[in-house]
Amino acid sequence: MTRVVVIGAGIAGLVAAIRLARAGVAVTVLHKGTGGLQLSQGTVDILGYTPERVERPLDALAGFVQANPGHPYAHHDTQAVGDSVAYLKELVGPELLVGTPSANLQLPTAVGAIRPTALAAPSMIAGGCVDGARFVIVGLRRLKDFYPELVAQNLSRTDLPGGGRLTARHVTIDVPAREGEVDSFALTYARAIDDRAYRRRFAEAVKAVVVEGETVGLPAVLGLDDPRAWIEIGELIGTEVFEIPLPPPSVPGMRLNRALTGLAKAAGARMVPGSMVTGFRSSGDSVRSVQLATAGGARDFLADAFVLATGGFEAGALSADSYHNLHESIFDLPLRTPKGALVHGDYWGDPQPLFTVGVETDDAMLVRRPDGDPVYSNLYAAGGILAGATRWQEKSGEGIALASAVRAADSILATATTATTQGAAS
Amino acid sequence: MNSPKGLEFAQSQVARASLDHCVKCTICETHCPVSAVTPKFTGPKFVGPQAERFRHGESVDSSLEYCS
């Protein structure tokens, strides 16, 4: 049986693990802590800005790659990106993700900007920013991460991507999630809304402030465990409602992270959380094992192939010292580094070149030396560690993660099949 | 730097470095079993990196004792 170790449990690590485990591979996922997916908006970006706002991400990909030849998307054709996004959508189902990789939704953010994204939770869809929409943005007095006035006023003054304007007003209500608590997190509200009695009280308080014809925008706290809580709230209010994602703790991000982690475990992947991978052993041109820093000493995890899905600087997978010496934290892999200054002094200016630093791969997602050969014959990379993207500006993070995770998994499976066939023949 | 004062300074620098480096990802909040069940504990983010900024005298919040 093929054994694979995936390092990292963000969207790339989890999706690679699920795809491999479902194909019969013995997968172990080593992760230091909770992956970045739960910090996300619970949406799936493919391409939002080129830098022009993108309406149809798959159609825009070819031109975008031509203009950015070193981009992680350069290893994937449009079909592969679309299929990878569809794979995730199929995995988690329509209770968590709807939409299509071929067209971007234009959804309101917690500051009232309009953000392009390809897939979103079904609970967000009624927030589509189209000409003539009438929103009432309802805030919660004790929730400090959501300012309905800011959202409503910014939305109202924005020329919409598809032309025209929408109208939005704001209301603040007070339905304490827990008595005696004056400063509650989104998660506290989400847990309260999982309780049907509270859910009813909450919906009644919202209903009291809604005017007929308005669509209700609420902070994304409409249930954590119950994926149908938002539907019932809409029914109780008697109008369409939508969730606006908040800064962490992001409830929609938590829902996705829980679903994918559950699917990985159900597929048989062994999750090993809580410790860092600090070293590795190699023999010849292949990695034989990675070492996990557990209590009492390092433990070796042997495998036939390894997927490096550890993220970027923000995750500690890459580091820079004060001399701008750059390192990948586990294998000290060669990094692709842009020419010139890595950090410029203009805080509000162009993206910092530093954040395009990462590892380079071939089309199979094998880590290679910049413009050279693979570093090891069995070390693949996926997600935020890949060089050449400015994810938060392009709105490309999830799409890159999915395309590279699916490709890495499929490359490992193809190699395993070849090896088995050769074994059978000999 | 081997004087007690030097060691104390080094210790406080280490403590500040770790707490001031908190990026408020709130992953701690989502995993905390105590704040999930009572509003009396304000949660690891408030009690840790936030309340740590009350640097003179006694802690303003003793709810951490619920955890032990």
PDB file of C-alpha atoms in Angstrom, chain A residues 37-225:
ATOM      1  CA  LEU A  37      -9.126  27.436   6.329  1.00  0.00           C
ATOM      2  CA  GLN A  38     -11.069  28.262   9.462  1.00  0.00           C
ATOM      3  CA  LEU A  39      -9.775  31.838   9.308  1.00  0.00           C
ATOM      4  CA  SER A  40     -11.161  32.197   5.792  1.00  0.00           C
ATOM      5  CA  GLN A  41     -14.466  33.677   4.694  1.00  0.00           C
ATOM      6  CA  GLY A  42     -15.953  30.280   3.917  1.00  0.00           C
ATOM      7  CA  THR A  43     -15.883  31.187   0.230  1.00  0.00           C
ATOM      8  CA  VAL A  44     -13.765  29.915  -2.664  1.00  0.00           C
ATOM      9  CA  ASP A  45     -11.802  32.476  -4.670  1.00  0.00           C
ATOM     10  CA  ILE A  46     -10.371  31.549  -8.053  1.00  0.00           C
ATOM     11  CA  LEU A  47      -9.511  34.919  -9.525  1.00  0.00           C
ATOM     12  CA  GLY A  48     -11.040  38.225  -8.458  1.00  0.00           C
ATOM     13  CA  TYR A  49      -8.652  40.892  -9.813  1.00  0.00           C
ATOM     14  CA  THR A  50      -6.151  40.844 -12.696  1.00  0.00           C
ATOM     15  CA  PRO A  51      -5.930  43.750 -11.381  1.00  0.00           C
ATOM     16  CA  GLU A  52      -9.238  44.611 -13.108  1.00  0.00           C
ATOM     17  CA  ARG A  53     -12.277  43.122 -11.384  1.00  0.00           C
ATOM     18  CA  VAL A  54     -13.026  39.688 -12.835  1.00  0.00           C
ATOM     19  CA  GLU A  55     -16.563  38.591 -13.660  1.00  0.00           C
ATOM     20  CA  ARG A  56     -15.762  35.207 -15.238  1.00  0.00           C
ATOM     21  CA  PRO A  57     -12.682  33.699 -13.544  1.00  0.00           C
ATOM     22  CA  LEU A  58     -12.152  30.646 -15.752  1.00  0.00           C
ATOM     23  CA  ASP A  59     -12.392  32.785 -18.911  1.00  0.00           C
ATOM     24  CA  ALA A  60      -9.862  35.230 -17.441  1.00  0.00           C
ATOM     25  CA  LEU A  61      -7.298  32.594 -16.409  1.00  0.00           C
ATOM     26  CA  ALA A  62      -5.493  32.090 -19.730  1.00  0.00           C
ATOM     27  CA  GLY A  63      -4.840  35.811 -20.198  1.00  0.00           C
ATOM     28  CA  PHE A  64      -3.858  36.184 -16.548  1.00  0.00           C
ATOM     29  CA  VAL A  65      -1.280  33.374 -16.800  1.00  0.00           C
ATOM     30  CA  GLN A  66       0.096  34.838 -20.022  1.00  0.00           C
ATOM     31  CA  ALA A  67       0.646  38.153 -18.206  1.00  0.00           C
ATOM     32  CA  ASN A  68       2.061  36.347 -15.125  1.00  0.00           C
ATOM     33  CA  PRO A  69       4.102  33.395 -16.465  1.00  0.00           C
ATOM     34  CA  GLY A  70       5.588  32.540 -13.068  1.00  0.00           C
ATOM     35  CA  HIS A  71       2.184  32.211 -11.425  1.00  0.00           C
ATOM     36  CA  PRO A  72       1.136  28.918  -9.761  1.00  0.00           C
ATOM     37  CA  TYR A  73      -1.812  28.782 -12.189  1.00  0.00           C
ATOM     38  CA  ALA A  74       0.701  28.432 -15.064  1.00  0.00           C
ATOM     39  CA  HIS A  75       0.809  24.678 -14.330  1.00  0.00           C
ATOM     40  CA  HIS A  76      -2.927  24.228 -14.810  1.00  0.00           C
ATOM     41  CA  ASP A  77      -5.229  24.713 -17.747  1.00  0.00           C
ATOM     42  CA  THR A  78      -8.666  26.229 -17.277  1.00  0.00           C
ATOM     43  CA  GLN A  79     -10.319  22.829 -17.226  1.00  0.00           C
ATOM     44  CA  ALA A  80      -8.067  21.562 -14.415  1.00  0.00           C
ATOM     45  CA  VAL A  81      -8.783  24.600 -12.234  1.00  0.00           C
ATOM     46  CA  GLY A  82     -12.530  24.310 -12.851  1.00  0.00           C
ATOM     47  CA  ASP A  83     -12.486  20.576 -12.104  1.00  0.00           C
ATOM     48  CA  SER A  84     -10.530  21.072  -8.870  1.00  0.00           C
ATOM     49  CA  VAL A  85     -12.999  23.666  -7.616  1.00  0.00           C
ATOM     50  CA  ALA A  86     -15.895  21.416  -8.632  1.00  0.00           C
ATOM     51  CA  TYR A  87     -14.224  18.576  -6.694  1.00  0.00           C
ATOM     52  CA  LEU A  88     -14.342  20.594  -3.463  1.00  0.00           C
ATOM     53  CA  LYS A  89     -17.920  21.652  -4.144  1.00  0.00           C
ATOM     54  CA  GLU A  90     -18.891  18.015  -4.611  1.00  0.00           C
ATOM     55  CA  LEU A  91     -17.032  17.000  -1.431  1.00  0.00           C
ATOM     56  CA  VAL A  92     -18.784  19.395   0.933  1.00  0.00           C
ATOM     57  CA  GLY A  93     -22.141  19.545  -0.864  1.00  0.00           C
ATOM     58  CA  PRO A  94     -24.679  22.318  -1.436  1.00  0.00           C
ATOM     59  CA  GLU A  95     -25.278  22.934   2.280  1.00  0.00           C
ATOM     60  CA  LEU A  96     -21.816  24.522   2.449  1.00  0.00           C
ATOM     61  CA  LEU A  97     -20.888  25.719  -1.046  1.00  0.00           C
ATOM     62  CA  VAL A  98     -22.869  26.866  -4.056  1.00  0.00           C
ATOM     63  CA  GLY A  99     -21.952  28.843  -7.164  1.00  0.00           C
ATOM     64  CA  THR A 100     -19.905  28.043 -10.230  1.00  0.00           C
ATOM     65  CA  PRO A 101     -16.212  28.366 -11.063  1.00  0.00           C
ATOM     66  CA  SER A 102     -17.166  30.065 -14.332  1.00  0.00           C
ATOM     67  CA  ALA A 103     -18.796  33.187 -12.813  1.00  0.00           C
ATOM     68  CA  ASN A 104     -17.939  35.332  -9.804  1.00  0.00           C
ATOM     69  CA  LEU A 105     -20.452  36.327  -7.194  1.00  0.00           C
ATOM     70  CA  GLN A 106     -20.178  39.915  -5.956  1.00  0.00           C
ATOM     71  CA  LEU A 107     -20.748  39.762  -2.211  1.00  0.00           C
ATOM     72  CA  PRO A 108     -20.580  42.367   0.569  1.00  0.00           C
ATOM     73  CA  THR A 109     -17.751  42.251   3.095  1.00  0.00           C
ATOM     74  CA  ALA A 110     -17.795  43.288   6.749  1.00  0.00           C
ATOM     75  CA  VAL A 111     -16.571  46.765   5.733  1.00  0.00           C
ATOM     76  CA  GLY A 112     -19.170  47.122   2.996  1.00  0.00           C
ATOM     77  CA  ALA A 113     -16.822  46.517   0.073  1.00  0.00           C
ATOM     78  CA  ILE A 114     -17.988  44.269  -2.757  1.00  0.00           C
ATOM     79  CA  ARG A 115     -15.796  41.201  -3.087  1.00  0.00           C
ATOM     80  CA  PRO A 116     -15.677  38.897  -6.115  1.00  0.00           C
ATOM     81  CA  THR A 117     -15.605  35.186  -5.273  1.00  0.00           C
ATOM     82  CA  ALA A 118     -16.599  32.032  -7.159  1.00  0.00           C
ATOM     83  CA  LEU A 119     -18.235  29.783  -4.574  1.00  0.00           C
ATOM     84  CA  ALA A 120     -19.922  30.840  -1.360  1.00  0.00           C
ATOM     85  CA  ALA A 121     -22.133  29.442   1.358  1.00  0.00           C
ATOM     86  CA  PRO A 122     -25.785  29.257   0.276  1.00  0.00           C
ATOM     87  CA  SER A 123     -26.508  31.559   3.226  1.00  0.00           C
ATOM     88  CA  MET A 124     -24.535  34.363   1.500  1.00  0.00           C
ATOM     89  CA  ILE A 125     -26.146  34.288  -1.929  1.00  0.00           C
ATOM     90  CA  ALA A 126     -29.049  36.691  -1.286  1.00  0.00           C
ATOM     91  CA  GLY A 127     -26.378  39.351  -0.620  1.00  0.00           C
ATOM     92  CA  GLY A 128     -25.502  39.528  -4.315  1.00  0.00           C
ATOM     93  CA  CYS A 129     -24.897  43.210  -5.071  1.00  0.00           C
ATOM     94  CA  VAL A 130     -27.124  43.958  -8.054  1.00  0.00           C
ATOM     95  CA  ASP A 131     -28.798  47.119  -9.284  1.00  0.00           C
ATOM     96  CA  GLY A 132     -31.975  47.952  -7.382  1.00  0.00           C
ATOM     97  CA  ALA A 133     -31.363  45.588  -4.434  1.00  0.00           C
ATOM     98  CA  ARG A 134     -32.816  46.798  -1.138  1.00  0.00           C
ATOM     99  CA  PHE A 135     -30.888  45.699   1.936  1.00  0.00           C
ATOM    100  CA  VAL A 136     -31.346  46.268   5.620  1.00  0.00           C
ATOM    101  CA  ILE A 137     -28.100  45.467   7.403  1.00  0.00           C
ATOM    102  CA  VAL A 138     -28.852  44.298  10.931  1.00  0.00           C
ATOM    103  CA  GLY A 139     -26.119  44.466  13.567  1.00  0.00           C
ATOM    104  CA  LEU A 140     -25.973  43.030  17.059  1.00  0.00           C
ATOM    105  CA  ARG A 141     -25.252  45.404  19.931  1.00  0.00           C
ATOM    106  CA  ARG A 142     -22.873  43.029  21.732  1.00  0.00           C
ATOM    107  CA  LEU A 143     -21.012  41.780  18.677  1.00  0.00           C
ATOM    108  CA  LYS A 144     -17.989  44.008  18.247  1.00  0.00           C
ATOM    109  CA  ASP A 145     -16.780  42.662  14.900  1.00  0.00           C
ATOM    110  CA  PHE A 146     -19.650  43.985  12.784  1.00  0.00           C
ATOM    111  CA  TYR A 147     -20.623  47.594  12.141  1.00  0.00           C
ATOM    112  CA  PRO A 148     -23.922  47.699  10.211  1.00  0.00           C
ATOM    113  CA  GLU A 149     -23.699  51.447   9.586  1.00  0.00           C
ATOM    114  CA  LEU A 150     -20.300  51.065   7.906  1.00  0.00           C
ATOM    115  CA  VAL A 151     -21.550  48.198   5.758  1.00  0.00           C
ATOM    116  CA  ALA A 152     -24.804  49.933   4.723  1.00  0.00           C
ATOM    117  CA  GLN A 153     -23.244  53.306   3.942  1.00  0.00           C
ATOM    118  CA  ASN A 154     -20.363  51.886   1.950  1.00  0.00           C
ATOM    119  CA  LEU A 155     -22.637  49.609  -0.061  1.00  0.00           C
ATOM    120  CA  SER A 156     -25.037  52.473  -0.784  1.00  0.00           C
ATOM    121  CA  ARG A 157     -22.338  54.753  -2.176  1.00  0.00           C
ATOM    122  CA  THR A 158     -20.690  52.115  -4.394  1.00  0.00           C
ATOM    123  CA  ASP A 159     -21.172  51.949  -8.166  1.00  0.00           C
ATOM    124  CA  LEU A 160     -21.918  48.264  -8.554  1.00  0.00           C
ATOM    125  CA  PRO A 161     -19.669  45.998 -10.671  1.00  0.00           C
ATOM    126  CA  GLY A 162     -22.606  45.193 -12.965  1.00  0.00           C
ATOM    127  CA  GLY A 163     -23.733  48.846 -13.082  1.00  0.00           C
ATOM    128  CA  GLY A 164     -26.296  50.742 -11.013  1.00  0.00           C
ATOM    129  CA  ARG A 165     -26.651  51.097  -7.268  1.00  0.00           C
ATOM    130  CA  LEU A 166     -28.300  49.327  -4.371  1.00  0.00           C
ATOM    131  CA  THR A 167     -29.895  50.858  -1.320  1.00  0.00           C
ATOM    132  CA  ALA A 168     -29.010  49.777   2.187  1.00  0.00           C
ATOM    133  CA  ARG A 169     -30.002  51.046   5.608  1.00  0.00           C
ATOM    134  CA  HIS A 170     -28.811  49.818   8.965  1.00  0.00           C
ATOM    135  CA  VAL A 171     -30.382  48.801  12.250  1.00  0.00           C
ATOM    136  CA  THR A 172     -28.833  47.531  15.465  1.00  0.00           C
ATOM    137  CA  ILE A 173     -30.735  45.136  17.684  1.00  0.00           C
ATOM    138  CA  ASP A 174     -29.840  43.555  21.010  1.00  0.00           C
ATOM    139  CA  VAL A 175     -30.481  39.857  21.502  1.00  0.00           C
ATOM    140  CA  PRO A 176     -27.848  38.743  24.029  1.00  0.00           C
ATOM    141  CA  ALA A 177     -26.338  35.377  23.149  1.00  0.00           C
ATOM    142  CA  ARG A 178     -25.555  34.789  26.808  1.00  0.00           C
ATOM    143  CA  GLU A 179     -26.955  36.740  29.752  1.00  0.00           C
ATOM    144  CA  GLY A 180     -24.384  38.856  31.500  1.00  0.00           C
ATOM    145  CA  GLU A 181     -21.971  38.957  28.560  1.00  0.00           C
ATOM    146  CA  VAL A 182     -21.503  42.383  27.016  1.00  0.00           C
ATOM    147  CA  ASP A 183     -18.846  41.507  24.437  1.00  0.00           C
ATOM    148  CA  SER A 184     -19.645  38.308  22.570  1.00  0.00           C
ATOM    149  CA  PHE A 185     -17.754  36.683  19.718  1.00  0.00           C
ATOM    150  CA  ALA A 186     -19.360  35.581  16.479  1.00  0.00           C
ATOM    151  CA  LEU A 187     -18.847  32.019  17.646  1.00  0.00           C
ATOM    152  CA  THR A 188     -20.858  32.656  20.809  1.00  0.00           C
ATOM    153  CA  TYR A 189     -23.785  33.863  18.699  1.00  0.00           C
ATOM    154  CA  ALA A 190     -23.431  30.948  16.298  1.00  0.00           C
ATOM    155  CA  ARG A 191     -23.587  28.452  19.159  1.00  0.00           C
ATOM    156  CA  ALA A 192     -26.630  30.250  20.583  1.00  0.00           C
ATOM    157  CA  ILE A 193     -28.377  30.135  17.201  1.00  0.00           C
ATOM    158  CA  ASP A 194     -27.860  26.368  17.021  1.00  0.00           C
ATOM    159  CA  ASP A 195     -30.389  26.360  19.899  1.00  0.00           C
ATOM    160  CA  ARG A 196     -33.884  26.562  18.402  1.00  0.00           C
ATOM    161  CA  ALA A 197     -35.453  28.573  21.234  1.00  0.00           C
ATOM    162  CA  TYR A 198     -32.805  31.279  20.914  1.00  0.00           C
ATOM    163  CA  ARG A 199     -33.065  31.095  17.131  1.00  0.00           C
ATOM    164  CA  ARG A 200     -36.767  31.953  17.347  1.00  0.00           C
ATOM    165  CA  ARG A 201     -36.161  34.905  19.706  1.00  0.00           C
ATOM    166  CA  PHE A 202     -33.413  36.127  17.389  1.00  0.00           C
ATOM    167  CA  ALA A 203     -35.624  35.897  14.295  1.00  0.00           C
ATOM    168  CA  GLU A 204     -38.476  37.728  16.034  1.00  0.00           C
ATOM    169  CA  ALA A 205     -36.162  40.587  16.992  1.00  0.00           C
ATOM    170  CA  VAL A 206     -34.945  40.872  13.375  1.00  0.00           C
ATOM    171  CA  LYS A 207     -38.470  40.621  11.970  1.00  0.00           C
ATOM    172  CA  ALA A 208     -39.539  43.589  14.095  1.00  0.00           C
ATOM    173  CA  VAL A 209     -37.158  45.933  12.255  1.00  0.00           C
ATOM    174  CA  VAL A 210     -37.590  44.725   8.662  1.00  0.00           C
ATOM    175  CA  VAL A 211     -39.679  46.690   6.168  1.00  0.00           C
ATOM    176  CA  GLU A 212     -41.467  44.761   3.439  1.00  0.00           C
ATOM    177  CA  GLY A 213     -39.405  44.307   0.299  1.00  0.00           C
ATOM    178  CA  GLU A 214     -36.059  44.421   2.091  1.00  0.00           C
ATOM    179  CA  THR A 215     -33.476  41.643   2.033  1.00  0.00           C
ATOM    180  CA  VAL A 216     -31.832  41.191   5.436  1.00  0.00           C
ATOM    181  CA  GLY A 217     -28.053  41.234   5.787  1.00  0.00           C
ATOM    182  CA  LEU A 218     -26.758  39.711   9.028  1.00  0.00           C
ATOM    183  CA  PRO A 219     -23.295  38.996  10.417  1.00  0.00           C
ATOM    184  CA  ALA A 220     -22.239  35.420   9.599  1.00  0.00           C
ATOM    185  CA  VAL A 221     -23.284  33.887  12.909  1.00  0.00           C
ATOM    186  CA  LEU A 222     -26.333  31.928  11.760  1.00  0.00           C
ATOM    187  CA  GLY A 223     -25.458  28.573  13.321  1.00  0.00           C
ATOM    188  CA  LEU A 224     -22.303  26.491  13.512  1.00  0.00           C
ATOM    189  CA  ASP A 225     -23.501  22.884  13.688  1.00  0.00           C
TER     190      ASP A 225
END
